[in-house]
Amino acid sequence: MSLRITVVGGGIIGLTTACTILKDYSSYPQLQLVIISERFSPDTTADVSAGYWEPYGLETIDERTLRWAGYTYDVFMSEFFSTKAARAGIMKVPAYTLYGYNGQNKGKNTLKPTFSTLVRHFRMLDECEMSIFDHLKPTSGFVMSTIAVEVRCYLHEVRRFLGQDPRVKFIHKRISSFQELTDQTDLIVNCTGLGARQLANDHTVRPARGQIIRVQAPWIKAVYNFDTDEGEGYIIPQMNCVVLGGTFQLNDWNTATVKSDTKKILRMCSKCLPALEQIHHGKVQVGLRPYRDDGVRLEHEKTSDGMDIVHCYGHSGSGVTLSWGCARDVVEIIKTLVPIVESEQSKSETGMPLHEQLWRLVEYKNTNHLRSKV
């Protein structure tokens, strides 16, 4: 049985979807899985992000969104407690979120966020813990255990895994219309993010410009989200740097760095952690988040010319947070179009941890061995 599936989009949504397809359709020896993208890592929007797990930049967080986020959280957390953590750039970190600044907005945001039941070690901050941040004078806050993913490392390892399977092919190419693929595939998965504005003719998709600074600040080991008199700031550690942010500028297509934004980010972050005032050098980056007015679009479309397209785009600033959960739902839709024929191979893998079923580390041929001096 042959099955040709084309995933359009090579970011975190496209590659996690490709992995899930490969897992669930492993019994198809004639599977042809093609991933087409104008950009692959390290040039995707996700590569700019801090890879922080928390639903962010979405107009509403409904039950479906929480299901996607919870599944993804569990995958990342299990990967942290596995051999994948170092090479895939997965860190488990405490995250503090502080509401209000200088005593303003008192009484607001005192309820637990809707995602609080999905994470480990969640608690609202008591008065003693709030006093630690007295220089900000927040009015309420919470702390939880979450995941920060070095997306550049993660996508590199996932792509290496996919590339080991002869049924998977990567094509570095820009397509202007899905009709270009009519005779080349049986089914299309649209993971084009902001590109869906043109490809899916969806003008509810628009950019939410994000500018960040990657700095060397090795003393920072926790995430901080906080309010200031200039807006919301965040500080997110990664394996080899710390991400300072940020901006969320709707309808701004500018991919060039803006000096005034850089200065503002540094001012905001220094209000939370004053030692950052000493930072004078960093890598400033810009990414355009794929914001969508109606939230994530994840559904099947049968076009007028008979093409089957499963859309999965509009994740805004939550691409990493929703990635594996959305990928699972995409494949559930595909199963209604192409039922799975189980094999002994697929059955034998069910005893493996879920994250290992989704993708595995591919060993480098040249391994460096530690040697002790005698």
XYZ file of C-alpha atoms in Angstrom, residues 40-275:
236
model
C 14.410 25.080 7.960
C 16.235 25.449 11.282
C 18.087 27.617 12.221
C 16.025 30.053 10.142
C 12.501 29.328 11.402
C 10.400 31.532 13.673
C 10.696 28.921 16.433
C 14.499 29.239 16.372
C 14.158 32.835 17.566
C 11.783 31.924 20.387
C 12.853 31.075 23.906
C 11.061 27.718 23.631
C 9.231 28.313 26.905
C 6.249 26.093 27.695
C 3.234 28.220 28.597
C 0.162 29.105 26.526
C 1.006 32.597 25.295
C -0.242 35.085 22.751
C -3.641 33.429 22.274
C -6.919 35.333 22.474
C -8.601 32.498 24.373
C -7.429 29.271 25.979
C -10.200 26.735 25.503
C -10.487 23.052 26.394
C -8.909 21.966 23.107
C -5.920 24.255 23.624
C -5.421 22.919 27.149
C -5.480 19.344 25.841
C -2.777 20.145 23.274
C -0.681 21.987 25.853
C -0.963 19.262 28.488
C 0.059 16.493 26.098
C 3.047 18.538 24.909
C 4.094 19.346 28.479
C 4.117 15.646 29.366
C 6.220 14.792 26.292
C 8.825 17.473 27.045
C 8.940 16.638 30.743
C 9.531 12.944 30.040
C 12.252 13.890 27.555
C 14.009 15.918 30.239
C 14.201 12.760 32.355
C 15.723 10.788 29.474
C 18.916 10.559 27.452
C 17.564 13.251 25.111
C 17.826 16.219 27.453
C 21.336 17.464 26.670
C 21.462 17.028 22.904
C 17.883 18.144 22.344
C 18.286 21.190 24.575
C 15.523 20.462 27.095
C 15.623 22.156 30.511
C 13.249 21.775 33.440
C 13.065 25.124 35.218
C 11.043 26.922 37.887
C 9.003 29.775 36.446
C 7.746 32.805 38.360
C 4.911 34.917 36.975
C 4.274 38.266 38.676
C 1.177 40.390 38.114
C 1.033 44.139 38.651
C 3.800 46.649 39.132
C 4.361 49.164 41.911
C 1.113 48.107 43.585
C -1.041 48.749 40.515
C -3.865 46.460 39.331
C -4.380 45.202 42.859
C -7.062 42.519 43.042
C -6.649 41.447 39.404
C -5.143 38.176 38.246
C -5.466 36.557 41.661
C -7.022 33.377 40.251
C -5.059 30.366 39.108
C -4.506 30.297 35.327
C -6.496 27.691 33.419
C -3.368 25.639 32.696
C -2.382 25.297 36.379
C -3.678 21.713 36.578
C -1.435 20.638 33.687
C 1.907 21.409 35.326
C 3.926 20.179 38.265
C 4.634 22.099 41.472
C 2.144 24.887 40.796
C 1.305 27.243 43.654
C 0.221 30.821 44.129
C 2.902 32.920 45.831
C 2.293 33.751 49.473
C 3.198 37.069 51.094
C 6.635 35.861 52.131
C 7.522 34.759 48.588
C 6.050 37.932 47.101
C 8.319 40.009 49.346
C 11.330 38.637 47.456
C 10.144 40.739 44.512
C 9.430 43.824 46.608
C 11.518 45.956 44.252
C 8.808 45.341 41.622
C 5.923 45.576 44.100
C 3.728 43.042 42.273
C 0.194 42.422 43.523
C 0.022 38.644 42.965
C 1.872 35.799 41.292
C 2.525 32.096 40.979
C 5.376 29.650 40.460
C 5.462 26.316 38.618
C 7.848 23.790 37.081
C 7.990 24.042 33.329
C 10.211 23.390 30.327
C 12.460 25.664 28.285
C 13.511 24.122 24.973
C 16.561 25.239 22.997
C 14.576 25.015 19.778
C 17.605 25.155 17.496
C 19.001 22.015 19.156
C 15.622 20.308 19.309
C 14.789 20.800 15.637
C 18.273 19.683 14.639
C 17.887 16.366 16.464
C 14.326 15.780 15.261
C 15.365 16.442 11.674
C 18.331 14.055 12.015
C 15.928 11.380 13.242
C 13.528 11.922 10.342
C 16.389 11.981 7.847
C 17.472 8.470 8.864
C 14.277 6.986 7.399
C 14.478 6.444 3.627
C 10.740 7.123 3.374
C 11.273 10.745 4.464
C 12.436 13.459 2.090
C 13.205 17.127 2.764
C 12.741 19.727 0.026
C 14.008 23.264 0.524
C 11.549 25.190 -1.607
C 8.907 27.895 -1.523
C 5.519 27.014 -2.913
C 2.987 29.644 -3.949
C -0.067 27.388 -4.187
C -1.110 23.966 -2.966
C -2.103 23.206 -6.557
C 1.608 22.840 -7.318
C 1.452 19.545 -5.385
C -1.711 18.126 -6.972
C -0.075 15.220 -8.801
C 2.698 14.656 -6.262
C 0.807 13.740 -3.094
C -2.311 12.079 -1.698
C -2.656 14.406 1.277
C -1.237 17.763 2.406
C -0.643 18.942 5.961
C -0.457 22.734 6.080
C 1.935 23.827 8.860
C 3.024 27.081 7.201
C 2.391 29.468 10.093
C 2.326 33.016 8.810
C 2.598 31.673 5.260
C -0.978 30.382 5.566
C -2.126 33.959 5.067
C -1.304 33.516 1.376
C -1.411 29.732 0.878
C -4.743 29.207 2.655
C -6.009 32.688 1.757
C -6.603 33.278 5.455
C -6.284 36.979 6.255
C -7.114 36.416 9.904
C -3.468 35.304 10.177
C -1.178 38.243 10.878
C 2.253 38.831 12.361
C 2.906 39.451 16.035
C 6.448 40.790 15.932
C 8.739 39.580 18.680
C 12.177 41.021 19.400
C 14.440 39.385 21.974
C 18.055 39.565 23.193
C 20.205 36.511 23.873
C 22.778 37.339 26.551
C 25.357 35.612 28.716
C 23.942 35.634 32.241
C 24.869 32.250 33.753
C 23.676 33.175 37.249
C 20.035 33.103 36.085
C 18.515 29.636 36.542
C 14.765 30.371 36.603
C 12.128 31.940 34.352
C 10.602 35.301 35.271
C 7.483 36.815 33.679
C 6.596 40.208 35.091
C 4.806 43.516 34.607
C 6.547 46.877 34.457
C 5.432 50.442 33.804
C 6.601 49.907 30.180
C 4.831 46.606 29.548
C 5.395 42.904 30.146
C 8.893 41.468 30.250
C 10.339 37.997 30.479
C 13.654 36.373 31.330
C 14.116 32.776 30.176
C 17.320 30.746 30.658
C 18.486 28.318 28.014
C 21.419 25.936 27.878
C 24.060 28.434 26.791
C 22.375 31.815 27.127
C 19.470 33.720 28.654
C 16.660 35.186 26.540
C 15.415 38.651 27.457
C 12.142 39.880 26.025
C 10.199 41.099 24.573
C 7.693 42.602 22.207
C 4.325 41.470 20.890
C 3.553 43.932 18.100
C 0.542 42.951 16.016
C 0.496 43.690 12.276
C 4.188 44.623 12.288
C 6.053 42.917 9.425
C 9.445 44.444 10.268
C 12.084 41.721 10.651
C 14.919 44.187 11.302
C 16.026 44.856 14.867
C 14.883 48.139 16.384
C 17.307 49.865 18.741
C 14.572 51.461 20.844
C 13.015 48.019 21.418
C 16.393 46.655 22.504
C 16.833 49.436 25.059
C 13.290 48.985 26.345
C 13.762 45.214 26.808
C 16.961 45.803 28.779
C 15.248 48.426 30.955
C 12.297 46.161 31.715
C 14.411 43.106 32.507
C 16.777 45.132 34.691
C 13.805 46.190 36.805
C 13.238 42.543 37.644
C 16.893 41.479 37.967
C 19.043 44.601 38.464
C 22.301 42.752 37.711
